[in-house]
Amino acid sequence: MHSPVYLFNPDYDMAMANFTPYYKAPAEIQRMADNLSVLPVWFAGEGSGVKVDSLERVALFRRQLGEICPEGEGREVLSGLLSSVDWTEQWPSARYVPWGWTPALLHRLRLEGVDEEFLPSAEEMQRIRYLSSRERCLEILPAFAGWEGICGEMKACKQLTEVDTFIRERGQVILKAPWSGSGRGLWKVSAASWNAQLAGWASRILKVQGRLMAEPIYDKVADFAMEFFSDENGEVRFVGYSYFETDVHGNYKANRLLSNTAIEERLSRYVSLERLSCIGACLEASLKKLLGQAYQGYLGVDMMVCRVEDGYRIHPCVEINLRMNMGVLSRILYDRYVHPLSEGEYVVEHYLREGEALSFHREMVEKYPLEWKEGKVASGYLPLTPVREDIRFQAYLRVEVWA
């Protein structure tokens, strides 16, 4: 099969930090990969494949979608979606499109018999790892030097003394490992809280990864991102915005399902649309120069609106996510499946105990029945992954008519 086969590997960031073929994700992350393995069907192209942990999970998903949408245009849309791809547990002769390439995933696919012609080389993987480091923000931020209404400072520390000095100078900072999962590998510290335990963590990161990123803490008002696609010719194009929520630790919580226009309207409270357009154009040019032809696929640049004494500023490059990401997925979900007069949220939920997901699913089906209009979801609850007694992770949409 030469059509692409999509797969969800959420251990990407941790596997890239480890960067060995023998990395094994923590049990809970592997559970996440299994529980959400059908997720790529929502962004995979027609005629492609989706690799899942079990075909039984697909059969369950068909039944559950049939139960919540037994007839009408919604039934037709969802049945067509599930029939538009080929489902597989293993497909040796195929071109894979993962959430992101890692040495561990390459090793796994080789063991399954996937031919080398379908896999990145060792040199390509080294280049992708280099480009996926948080340190690459330092190659983007200088392009915005001198711009009015822009903030964003970052330092790549090579020694613990540099970390100490930065903390003393700034008072409150956030320290980040160059490679780590979303919200992981981050510590907010101050001159008062900096202690031997945190210094030990910083020393380990420096020893293993060679750098430790240090940034001031900003008065954040909103999280958003610009999403891009880099093609095989090295061209980078803007594909839309994502507007997301994080907790106090920086962990991803959910994406708002909004049109690009609605997101621009929200952001226009803080920055002009002309300035947003200029930021996007600058990022396109800077990313094209940075990536060249070394990376093909979706990527996102996380940003934030920061409150300052004289108003607001935009941090144009908090992080570069050089992989498929939840922001891109939320953009695709809204554009393909949500009615333009509606909005909502895309959520990836983590449950602490077995049975909670199934109980939540049944409650949501009852409280928020799906309503369709012109072949798209106008309101209600739509599970994006199957739910059963033993799952701990679930993705879903909650949509309502925009008032």
mmCIF file of C-alpha atoms in Angstrom:
data_model
loop_
_atom_site.group_PDB
_atom_site.id
_atom_site.type_symbol
_atom_site.label_atom_id
_atom_site.label_comp_id
_atom_site.label_asym_id
_atom_site.label_seq_id
_atom_site.Cartn_x
_atom_site.Cartn_y
_atom_site.Cartn_z
ATOM 1 C CA MET A 1 0.000 0.000 0.000
ATOM 2 C CA HIS A 2 1.473 3.347 -1.037
ATOM 3 C CA SER A 3 -1.282 5.561 0.346
ATOM 4 C CA PRO A 4 -0.196 7.036 3.687
ATOM 5 C CA VAL A 5 -0.932 5.229 6.937
ATOM 6 C CA TYR A 6 -1.491 7.556 9.886
ATOM 7 C CA LEU A 7 -0.680 6.693 13.481
ATOM 8 C CA PHE A 8 -0.893 8.458 16.827
ATOM 9 C CA ASN A 9 2.269 8.337 18.964
ATOM 10 C CA PRO A 10 1.825 10.840 21.831
ATOM 11 C CA ASP A 11 5.189 9.930 23.370
ATOM 12 C CA TYR A 12 6.901 11.992 20.658
ATOM 13 C CA ASP A 13 8.437 14.696 22.870
ATOM 14 C CA MET A 14 9.707 12.304 25.531
ATOM 15 C CA ALA A 15 11.036 9.873 22.919
ATOM 16 C CA MET A 16 12.914 12.716 21.204
ATOM 17 C CA ALA A 17 14.433 13.732 24.538
ATOM 18 C CA ASN A 18 15.609 10.153 25.058
ATOM 19 C CA PHE A 19 16.490 9.698 21.356
ATOM 20 C CA THR A 20 17.293 5.982 21.403
ATOM 21 C CA PRO A 21 15.580 3.158 19.493
ATOM 22 C CA TYR A 22 14.923 1.369 22.781
ATOM 23 C CA TYR A 23 12.991 4.101 24.565
ATOM 24 C CA LYS A 24 9.842 2.764 26.192
ATOM 25 C CA ALA A 25 7.080 5.195 27.055
ATOM 26 C CA PRO A 26 5.620 5.193 30.575
ATOM 27 C CA ALA A 27 2.644 2.862 30.929
ATOM 28 C CA GLU A 28 0.140 5.738 31.111
ATOM 29 C CA ILE A 29 1.432 7.311 27.885
ATOM 30 C CA GLN A 30 1.258 3.951 26.131
ATOM 31 C CA ARG A 31 -2.297 3.634 27.410
ATOM 32 C CA MET A 32 -3.019 7.042 25.906
ATOM 33 C CA ALA A 33 -1.631 5.896 22.548
ATOM 34 C CA ASP A 34 -3.863 2.812 22.613
ATOM 35 C CA ASN A 35 -7.001 4.569 23.890
ATOM 36 C CA LEU A 36 -6.726 7.305 21.256
ATOM 37 C CA SER A 37 -5.341 5.233 18.387
ATOM 38 C CA VAL A 38 -8.380 5.935 16.157
ATOM 39 C CA LEU A 39 -7.888 9.716 16.473
ATOM 40 C CA PRO A 40 -6.082 10.140 13.105
ATOM 41 C CA VAL A 41 -9.280 9.234 11.221
ATOM 42 C CA TRP A 42 -10.413 12.820 11.829
ATOM 43 C CA PHE A 43 -7.491 14.280 9.875
ATOM 44 C CA ALA A 44 -6.379 11.441 7.603
ATOM 45 C CA GLY A 45 -7.172 11.824 3.921
ATOM 46 C CA GLU A 46 -9.716 9.694 2.110
ATOM 47 C CA GLY A 47 -8.216 6.436 0.879
ATOM 48 C CA SER A 48 -5.430 6.453 3.455
ATOM 49 C CA GLY A 49 -4.946 4.060 6.344
ATOM 50 C CA VAL A 50 -5.068 4.401 10.127
ATOM 51 C CA LYS A 51 -2.965 2.107 12.325
ATOM 52 C CA VAL A 52 -4.760 1.158 15.544
ATOM 53 C CA ASP A 53 -3.844 -0.961 18.533
ATOM 54 C CA SER A 54 -6.876 -3.189 17.986
ATOM 55 C CA LEU A 55 -9.528 -3.584 15.296
ATOM 56 C CA GLU A 56 -11.962 -4.355 18.119
ATOM 57 C CA ARG A 57 -11.613 -0.708 19.150
ATOM 58 C CA VAL A 58 -12.737 0.358 15.669
ATOM 59 C CA ALA A 59 -15.751 -1.966 15.808
ATOM 60 C CA LEU A 60 -16.719 -0.474 19.179
ATOM 61 C CA PHE A 61 -16.373 3.036 17.770
ATOM 62 C CA ARG A 62 -18.695 2.175 14.861
ATOM 63 C CA ARG A 63 -21.316 0.918 17.286
ATOM 64 C CA GLN A 64 -21.077 3.935 19.584
ATOM 65 C CA LEU A 65 -21.287 6.474 16.776
ATOM 66 C CA GLY A 66 -24.240 4.550 15.401
ATOM 67 C CA GLU A 67 -25.972 4.725 18.781
ATOM 68 C CA ILE A 68 -25.577 8.480 19.183
ATOM 69 C CA CYS A 69 -26.434 9.203 15.541
ATOM 70 C CA PRO A 70 -28.704 6.403 14.299
ATOM 71 C CA GLU A 71 -30.178 8.214 11.289
ATOM 72 C CA GLY A 72 -30.150 11.376 9.184
ATOM 73 C CA GLU A 73 -27.320 13.423 7.686
ATOM 74 C CA GLY A 74 -25.091 12.937 10.739
ATOM 75 C CA ARG A 75 -25.260 9.184 10.379
ATOM 76 C CA GLU A 76 -24.244 9.542 6.732
ATOM 77 C CA VAL A 77 -21.285 11.806 7.581
ATOM 78 C CA LEU A 78 -19.948 9.577 10.359
ATOM 79 C CA SER A 79 -20.443 6.327 8.432
ATOM 80 C CA GLY A 80 -18.658 7.870 5.467
ATOM 81 C CA LEU A 81 -15.808 9.015 7.686
ATOM 82 C CA LEU A 82 -15.206 5.552 9.162
ATOM 83 C CA SER A 83 -15.412 3.988 5.704
ATOM 84 C CA SER A 84 -13.065 6.511 4.090
ATOM 85 C CA VAL A 85 -9.908 4.881 5.492
ATOM 86 C CA ASP A 86 -8.460 1.398 5.782
ATOM 87 C CA TRP A 87 -7.948 0.250 9.373
ATOM 88 C CA THR A 88 -4.954 -1.874 10.248
ATOM 89 C CA GLU A 89 -2.965 -3.167 13.200
ATOM 90 C CA GLN A 90 0.141 -3.747 11.073
ATOM 91 C CA TRP A 91 1.043 -2.730 7.548
ATOM 92 C CA PRO A 92 4.629 -3.435 6.436
ATOM 93 C CA SER A 93 4.528 -1.975 2.906
ATOM 94 C CA ALA A 94 3.278 1.510 3.572
ATOM 95 C CA ARG A 95 4.324 5.127 3.869
ATOM 96 C CA TYR A 96 3.628 6.095 7.460
ATOM 97 C CA VAL A 97 2.561 9.534 8.656
ATOM 98 C CA PRO A 98 2.970 9.511 12.456
ATOM 99 C CA TRP A 99 2.181 12.238 14.965
ATOM 100 C CA GLY A 100 5.968 12.682 14.813
ATOM 101 C CA TRP A 101 9.003 10.592 13.894
ATOM 102 C CA THR A 102 11.204 9.229 16.692
ATOM 103 C CA PRO A 103 13.999 6.614 16.823
ATOM 104 C CA ALA A 104 11.751 4.451 19.023
ATOM 105 C CA LEU A 105 8.958 4.508 16.436
ATOM 106 C CA LEU A 106 11.411 3.678 13.648
ATOM 107 C CA HIS A 107 12.654 0.689 15.652
ATOM 108 C CA ARG A 108 9.100 -0.493 16.280
ATOM 109 C CA LEU A 109 8.128 -0.242 12.608
ATOM 110 C CA ARG A 110 11.310 -2.034 11.523
ATOM 111 C CA LEU A 111 10.422 -4.911 13.854
ATOM 112 C CA GLU A 112 7.028 -5.027 12.144
ATOM 113 C CA GLY A 113 8.769 -5.416 8.794
ATOM 114 C CA VAL A 114 8.358 -1.921 7.358
ATOM 115 C CA ASP A 115 10.833 -1.382 4.523
ATOM 116 C CA GLU A 116 13.591 1.206 4.921
ATOM 117 C CA GLU A 117 12.396 3.080 1.826
ATOM 118 C CA PHE A 118 9.375 4.246 3.840
ATOM 119 C CA LEU A 119 11.391 5.411 6.867
ATOM 120 C CA PRO A 120 13.581 8.471 7.584
ATOM 121 C CA SER A 121 17.330 7.900 7.603
ATOM 122 C CA ALA A 122 19.522 8.344 10.678
ATOM 123 C CA GLU A 123 20.782 11.664 9.243
ATOM 124 C CA GLU A 124 17.234 12.893 8.688
ATOM 125 C CA MET A 125 16.293 11.956 12.254
ATOM 126 C CA GLN A 126 19.263 13.872 13.660
ATOM 127 C CA ARG A 127 18.187 16.941 11.701
ATOM 128 C CA ILE A 128 14.568 16.625 12.867
ATOM 129 C CA ARG A 129 15.721 16.354 16.477
ATOM 130 C CA TYR A 130 17.877 19.456 16.115
ATOM 131 C CA LEU A 131 14.955 21.377 14.640
ATOM 132 C CA SER A 132 12.526 20.187 17.322
ATOM 133 C CA SER A 133 14.565 21.607 20.217
ATOM 134 C CA ARG A 134 13.141 24.574 22.118
ATOM 135 C CA GLU A 135 16.485 26.225 21.421
ATOM 136 C CA ARG A 136 15.375 26.838 17.818
ATOM 137 C CA CYS A 137 13.137 29.653 19.085
ATOM 138 C CA LEU A 138 16.374 31.619 19.389
ATOM 139 C CA GLU A 139 16.668 31.457 15.595
ATOM 140 C CA ILE A 140 13.156 32.878 15.143
ATOM 141 C CA LEU A 141 12.886 35.593 17.806
ATOM 142 C CA PRO A 142 15.635 37.875 16.372
ATOM 143 C CA ALA A 143 13.448 38.433 13.304
ATOM 144 C CA PHE A 144 11.088 40.403 15.571
ATOM 145 C CA ALA A 145 13.784 42.582 17.175
ATOM 146 C CA GLY A 146 12.695 46.206 17.298
ATOM 147 C CA TRP A 147 9.046 45.484 16.509
ATOM 148 C CA GLU A 148 6.544 47.545 18.462
ATOM 149 C CA GLY A 149 4.120 45.525 20.591
ATOM 150 C CA ILE A 150 6.359 42.419 20.677
ATOM 151 C CA CYS A 151 8.014 40.714 23.648
ATOM 152 C CA GLY A 152 9.915 37.488 24.098
ATOM 153 C CA GLU A 153 13.269 36.751 25.684
ATOM 154 C CA MET A 154 15.054 33.423 25.979
ATOM 155 C CA LYS A 155 18.517 32.229 26.958
ATOM 156 C CA ALA A 156 20.144 28.872 26.251
ATOM 157 C CA CYS A 157 22.232 28.168 29.356
ATOM 158 C CA LYS A 158 25.179 25.809 28.981
ATOM 159 C CA GLN A 159 26.283 25.861 32.622
ATOM 160 C CA LEU A 160 24.536 25.986 35.984
ATOM 161 C CA THR A 161 26.240 29.307 36.774
ATOM 162 C CA GLU A 162 24.412 30.872 33.810
ATOM 163 C CA VAL A 163 21.125 29.589 35.206
ATOM 164 C CA ASP A 164 21.933 31.058 38.638
ATOM 165 C CA THR A 165 22.788 34.428 37.122
ATOM 166 C CA PHE A 166 19.630 34.567 34.988
ATOM 167 C CA ILE A 167 17.432 33.790 38.004
ATOM 168 C CA ARG A 168 19.121 36.479 40.113
ATOM 169 C CA GLU A 169 18.791 39.049 37.341
ATOM 170 C CA ARG A 170 15.147 38.337 36.502
ATOM 171 C CA GLY A 171 13.772 37.370 39.906
ATOM 172 C CA GLN A 172 11.142 34.952 38.542
ATOM 173 C CA VAL A 173 11.807 32.705 35.564
ATOM 174 C CA ILE A 174 10.694 29.534 33.863
ATOM 175 C CA LEU A 175 13.256 26.851 33.097
ATOM 176 C CA LYS A 176 12.657 24.426 30.239
ATOM 177 C CA ALA A 177 14.402 21.312 29.024
ATOM 178 C CA PRO A 178 15.163 21.637 25.283
ATOM 179 C CA TRP A 179 13.205 18.448 24.616
ATOM 180 C CA SER A 180 10.241 17.472 26.759
ATOM 181 C CA GLY A 181 6.498 16.900 26.558
ATOM 182 C CA SER A 182 3.914 19.665 26.630
ATOM 183 C CA GLY A 183 3.915 21.097 30.152
ATOM 184 C CA ARG A 184 6.660 18.663 31.198
ATOM 185 C CA GLY A 185 10.301 19.472 31.755
ATOM 186 C CA LEU A 186 9.297 22.931 32.994
ATOM 187 C CA TRP A 187 9.917 24.595 36.328
ATOM 188 C CA LYS A 188 8.822 28.029 37.482
ATOM 189 C CA VAL A 189 11.404 29.280 39.951
ATOM 190 C CA SER A 190 12.355 32.465 41.742
ATOM 191 C CA ALA A 191 15.449 33.647 43.535
ATOM 192 C CA ALA A 192 13.708 32.639 46.793
ATOM 193 C CA SER A 193 12.605 29.153 45.650
ATOM 194 C CA TRP A 194 15.835 28.181 43.877
ATOM 195 C CA ASN A 195 17.329 25.381 45.953
ATOM 196 C CA ALA A 196 19.604 22.355 45.812
ATOM 197 C CA GLN A 197 16.818 20.065 44.544
ATOM 198 C CA LEU A 198 15.993 22.336 41.586
ATOM 199 C CA ALA A 199 19.669 22.896 40.906
ATOM 200 C CA GLY A 200 20.072 19.107 40.778
ATOM 201 C CA TRP A 201 17.278 18.818 38.225
ATOM 202 C CA ALA A 202 18.861 21.605 36.153
ATOM 203 C CA SER A 203 22.268 19.909 36.325
ATOM 204 C CA ARG A 204 20.787 16.625 35.058
ATOM 205 C CA ILE A 205 19.145 18.364 32.103
ATOM 206 C CA LEU A 206 22.407 20.139 31.282
ATOM 207 C CA LYS A 207 24.332 16.872 31.459
ATOM 208 C CA VAL A 208 21.888 14.881 29.303
ATOM 209 C CA GLN A 209 20.639 17.514 26.843
ATOM 210 C CA GLY A 210 23.503 20.020 26.861
ATOM 211 C CA ARG A 211 21.331 23.110 27.348
ATOM 212 C CA LEU A 212 18.674 24.497 29.655
ATOM 213 C CA MET A 213 16.337 27.178 28.366
ATOM 214 C CA ALA A 214 15.603 30.101 30.680
ATOM 215 C CA GLU A 215 12.876 32.709 30.138
ATOM 216 C CA PRO A 216 11.272 35.503 32.152
ATOM 217 C CA ILE A 217 7.745 34.843 33.442
ATOM 218 C CA TYR A 218 5.205 36.978 31.610
ATOM 219 C CA ASP A 219 1.765 38.132 32.730
ATOM 220 C CA LYS A 220 -0.093 35.906 30.278
ATOM 221 C CA VAL A 221 -3.583 36.874 29.130
ATOM 222 C CA ALA A 222 -4.220 34.322 26.366
ATOM 223 C CA ASP A 223 -2.626 31.291 24.676
ATOM 224 C CA PHE A 224 -2.885 30.899 20.927
ATOM 225 C CA ALA A 225 -0.882 29.500 18.049
ATOM 226 C CA MET A 226 -0.326 29.905 14.360
ATOM 227 C CA GLU A 227 -0.351 26.595 12.517
ATOM 228 C CA PHE A 228 1.680 25.951 9.374
ATOM 229 C CA PHE A 229 2.436 23.268 6.798
ATOM 230 C CA SER A 230 5.920 22.685 5.384
ATOM 231 C CA ASP A 231 5.960 20.839 2.067
ATOM 232 C CA GLU A 232 8.567 18.746 0.256
ATOM 233 C CA ASN A 233 9.778 21.814 -1.671
ATOM 234 C CA GLY A 234 10.611 23.719 1.496
ATOM 235 C CA GLU A 235 7.639 26.066 1.202
ATOM 236 C CA VAL A 236 5.866 26.995 4.448
ATOM 237 C CA ARG A 237 2.250 28.148 4.421
ATOM 238 C CA PHE A 238 -0.079 29.372 7.137
ATOM 239 C CA VAL A 239 -3.068 27.042 7.669
ATOM 240 C CA GLY A 240 -4.902 28.795 10.494
ATOM 241 C CA TYR A 241 -5.053 29.716 14.150
ATOM 242 C CA SER A 242 -5.642 27.656 17.249
ATOM 243 C CA TYR A 243 -6.800 29.095 20.574
ATOM 244 C CA PHE A 244 -6.086 26.891 23.566
ATOM 245 C CA GLU A 245 -6.146 26.664 27.338
ATOM 246 C CA THR A 246 -3.431 25.499 29.726
ATOM 247 C CA ASP A 247 -3.371 24.947 33.465
ATOM 248 C CA VAL A 248 -1.119 26.783 35.942
ATOM 249 C CA HIS A 249 1.704 24.341 35.190
ATOM 250 C CA GLY A 250 1.540 24.899 31.433
ATOM 251 C CA ASN A 251 -0.126 21.554 30.700
ATOM 252 C CA TYR A 252 -2.445 21.518 27.695
ATOM 253 C CA LYS A 253 -6.139 21.342 28.643
ATOM 254 C CA ALA A 254 -8.351 22.017 25.607
ATOM 255 C CA ASN A 255 -8.714 23.909 22.350
ATOM 256 C CA ARG A 256 -11.525 26.308 21.620
ATOM 257 C CA LEU A 257 -13.395 25.432 18.434
ATOM 258 C CA LEU A 258 -13.634 28.764 16.656
ATOM 259 C CA SER A 259 -13.356 30.063 13.124
ATOM 260 C CA ASN A 260 -10.152 31.849 12.162
ATOM 261 C CA THR A 261 -12.168 35.064 11.983
ATOM 262 C CA ALA A 262 -13.529 34.555 15.519
ATOM 263 C CA ILE A 263 -10.021 33.981 16.860
ATOM 264 C CA GLU A 264 -8.782 37.125 15.129
ATOM 265 C CA GLU A 265 -11.668 39.047 16.695
ATOM 266 C CA ARG A 266 -10.600 37.853 20.152
ATOM 267 C CA LEU A 267 -6.976 38.727 19.515
ATOM 268 C CA SER A 268 -7.880 42.136 18.064
ATOM 269 C CA ARG A 269 -8.628 43.269 21.634
ATOM 270 C CA TYR A 270 -4.873 43.201 22.181
ATOM 271 C CA VAL A 271 -3.217 43.583 18.780
ATOM 272 C CA SER A 272 -4.214 44.934 15.382
ATOM 273 C CA LEU A 273 -5.105 42.493 12.605
ATOM 274 C CA GLU A 274 -2.453 44.148 10.467
ATOM 275 C CA ARG A 275 0.191 43.322 13.083
ATOM 276 C CA LEU A 276 -1.060 39.716 13.295
ATOM 277 C CA SER A 277 -0.723 39.410 9.539
ATOM 278 C CA CYS A 278 2.824 40.781 9.691
ATOM 279 C CA ILE A 279 3.719 38.297 12.453
ATOM 280 C CA GLY A 280 2.399 35.414 10.344
ATOM 281 C CA ALA A 281 4.335 36.529 7.261
ATOM 282 C CA CYS A 282 7.533 36.918 9.287
ATOM 283 C CA LEU A 283 7.108 33.442 10.763
ATOM 284 C CA GLU A 284 6.527 31.898 7.339
ATOM 285 C CA ALA A 285 9.775 33.410 6.042
ATOM 286 C CA SER A 286 11.756 32.535 9.189
ATOM 287 C CA LEU A 287 10.479 28.942 9.297
ATOM 288 C CA LYS A 288 11.224 28.460 5.617
ATOM 289 C CA LYS A 289 14.809 29.557 6.237
ATOM 290 C CA LEU A 290 15.125 27.381 9.351
ATOM 291 C CA LEU A 291 13.561 24.186 8.025
ATOM 292 C CA GLY A 292 14.575 24.136 4.374
ATOM 293 C CA GLN A 293 13.554 20.725 3.038
ATOM 294 C CA ALA A 294 14.404 18.871 6.250
ATOM 295 C CA TYR A 295 10.826 18.608 7.488
ATOM 296 C CA GLN A 296 7.537 17.895 5.747
ATOM 297 C CA GLY A 297 4.262 18.121 7.593
ATOM 298 C CA TYR A 298 2.263 20.248 9.988
ATOM 299 C CA LEU A 299 3.841 22.346 12.706
ATOM 300 C CA GLY A 300 2.652 24.965 15.142
ATOM 301 C CA VAL A 301 4.162 28.030 16.756
ATOM 302 C CA ASP A 302 2.758 28.673 20.237
ATOM 303 C CA MET A 303 2.308 32.321 21.183
ATOM 304 C CA MET A 304 0.791 34.317 23.977
ATOM 305 C CA VAL A 305 -0.707 37.693 24.720
ATOM 306 C CA CYS A 306 1.148 39.325 27.622
ATOM 307 C CA ARG A 307 -0.009 42.200 29.812
ATOM 308 C CA VAL A 308 2.557 44.954 30.358
ATOM 309 C CA GLU A 309 2.411 48.334 32.083
ATOM 310 C CA ASP A 310 1.390 50.245 28.957
ATOM 311 C CA GLY A 311 -1.007 47.654 27.490
ATOM 312 C CA TYR A 312 -0.406 44.324 25.800
ATOM 313 C CA ARG A 313 2.305 42.639 23.785
ATOM 314 C CA ILE A 314 2.538 39.473 21.714
ATOM 315 C CA HIS A 315 5.174 36.835 22.362
ATOM 316 C CA PRO A 316 5.500 35.462 18.788
ATOM 317 C CA CYS A 317 7.467 32.274 19.472
ATOM 318 C CA VAL A 318 7.010 30.630 22.862
ATOM 319 C CA GLU A 319 7.558 27.182 21.377
ATOM 320 C CA ILE A 320 7.748 25.466 17.988
ATOM 321 C CA ASN A 321 5.880 22.154 17.800
ATOM 322 C CA LEU A 322 7.548 20.396 14.882
ATOM 323 C CA ARG A 323 4.910 17.677 14.571
ATOM 324 C CA MET A 324 1.225 17.153 14.162
ATOM 325 C CA ASN A 325 -0.374 18.769 17.209
ATOM 326 C CA MET A 326 -3.673 19.349 18.976
ATOM 327 C CA GLY A 327 -3.904 22.884 17.606
ATOM 328 C CA VAL A 328 -3.795 21.686 13.998
ATOM 329 C CA LEU A 329 -6.289 18.953 14.814
ATOM 330 C CA SER A 330 -8.712 21.410 16.418
ATOM 331 C CA ARG A 331 -8.409 23.635 13.327
ATOM 332 C CA ILE A 332 -9.237 20.696 11.041
ATOM 333 C CA LEU A 333 -12.085 19.542 13.282
ATOM 334 C CA TYR A 334 -13.740 22.944 13.257
ATOM 335 C CA ASP A 335 -13.296 23.557 9.536
ATOM 336 C CA ARG A 336 -14.495 20.093 8.467
ATOM 337 C CA TYR A 337 -17.113 19.116 11.010
ATOM 338 C CA VAL A 338 -18.492 22.101 12.967
ATOM 339 C CA HIS A 339 -21.212 24.349 11.571
ATOM 340 C CA PRO A 340 -19.930 27.917 10.988
ATOM 341 C CA LEU A 341 -22.656 29.366 13.250
ATOM 342 C CA SER A 342 -21.501 27.185 16.154
ATOM 343 C CA GLU A 343 -18.471 27.035 18.398
ATOM 344 C CA GLY A 344 -17.247 24.806 21.199
ATOM 345 C CA GLU A 345 -14.231 22.987 22.541
ATOM 346 C CA TYR A 346 -12.037 20.047 21.667
ATOM 347 C CA VAL A 347 -10.936 18.153 24.769
ATOM 348 C CA VAL A 348 -8.519 15.324 25.487
ATOM 349 C CA GLU A 349 -9.610 14.043 28.883
ATOM 350 C CA HIS A 350 -7.534 11.975 31.300
ATOM 351 C CA TYR A 351 -9.536 9.945 33.817
ATOM 352 C CA LEU A 352 -7.984 8.674 37.017
ATOM 353 C CA ARG A 353 -10.108 5.557 37.455
ATOM 354 C CA GLU A 354 -11.626 2.928 35.222
ATOM 355 C CA GLY A 355 -15.303 3.402 34.577
ATOM 356 C CA GLU A 356 -15.187 7.206 34.782
ATOM 357 C CA ALA A 357 -14.914 7.687 31.019
ATOM 358 C CA LEU A 358 -17.858 5.428 30.249
ATOM 359 C CA SER A 359 -19.982 7.114 32.914
ATOM 360 C CA PHE A 360 -19.069 10.554 31.524
ATOM 361 C CA HIS A 361 -19.808 9.419 27.962
ATOM 362 C CA ARG A 362 -23.287 8.174 28.867
ATOM 363 C CA GLU A 363 -24.065 11.357 30.769
ATOM 364 C CA MET A 364 -22.948 13.569 27.868
ATOM 365 C CA VAL A 365 -24.932 11.567 25.303
ATOM 366 C CA GLU A 366 -28.024 12.077 27.432
ATOM 367 C CA LYS A 367 -27.481 15.783 28.237
ATOM 368 C CA TYR A 368 -26.121 17.006 24.909
ATOM 369 C CA PRO A 369 -27.688 15.109 21.984
ATOM 370 C CA LEU A 370 -26.115 15.743 18.599
ATOM 371 C CA GLU A 371 -27.836 18.121 16.228
ATOM 372 C CA TRP A 372 -26.706 18.458 12.636
ATOM 373 C CA LYS A 373 -27.159 21.235 10.107
ATOM 374 C CA GLU A 374 -25.967 21.197 6.508
ATOM 375 C CA GLY A 375 -23.861 18.104 7.166
ATOM 376 C CA LYS A 376 -22.007 19.577 10.143
ATOM 377 C CA VAL A 377 -22.380 19.480 13.922
ATOM 378 C CA ALA A 378 -24.533 22.401 15.081
ATOM 379 C CA SER A 379 -24.634 21.412 18.749
ATOM 380 C CA GLY A 380 -24.101 18.529 21.129
ATOM 381 C CA TYR A 381 -21.480 16.034 22.226
ATOM 382 C CA LEU A 382 -19.425 14.047 19.714
ATOM 383 C CA PRO A 383 -16.907 11.455 20.949
ATOM 384 C CA LEU A 384 -13.836 11.309 18.716
ATOM 385 C CA THR A 385 -12.539 8.054 20.177
ATOM 386 C CA PRO A 386 -14.327 4.930 21.487
ATOM 387 C CA VAL A 387 -15.189 4.599 25.157
ATOM 388 C CA ARG A 388 -15.299 1.467 27.270
ATOM 389 C CA GLU A 389 -14.941 0.522 30.918
ATOM 390 C CA ASP A 390 -11.148 0.278 31.005
ATOM 391 C CA ILE A 391 -10.091 3.435 29.157
ATOM 392 C CA ARG A 392 -8.373 6.394 30.837
ATOM 393 C CA PHE A 393 -8.105 8.765 27.845
ATOM 394 C CA GLN A 394 -10.819 10.118 25.601
ATOM 395 C CA ALA A 395 -11.086 12.848 22.962
ATOM 396 C CA TYR A 396 -14.383 14.584 22.255
ATOM 397 C CA LEU A 397 -16.104 17.706 20.937
ATOM 398 C CA ARG A 398 -18.679 19.745 22.801
ATOM 399 C CA VAL A 399 -20.440 22.148 20.428
ATOM 400 C CA GLU A 400 -23.095 24.802 20.903
ATOM 401 C CA VAL A 401 -24.801 27.348 18.660
ATOM 402 C CA TRP A 402 -22.949 30.649 18.749
ATOM 403 C CA ALA A 403 -25.072 33.328 20.419
#
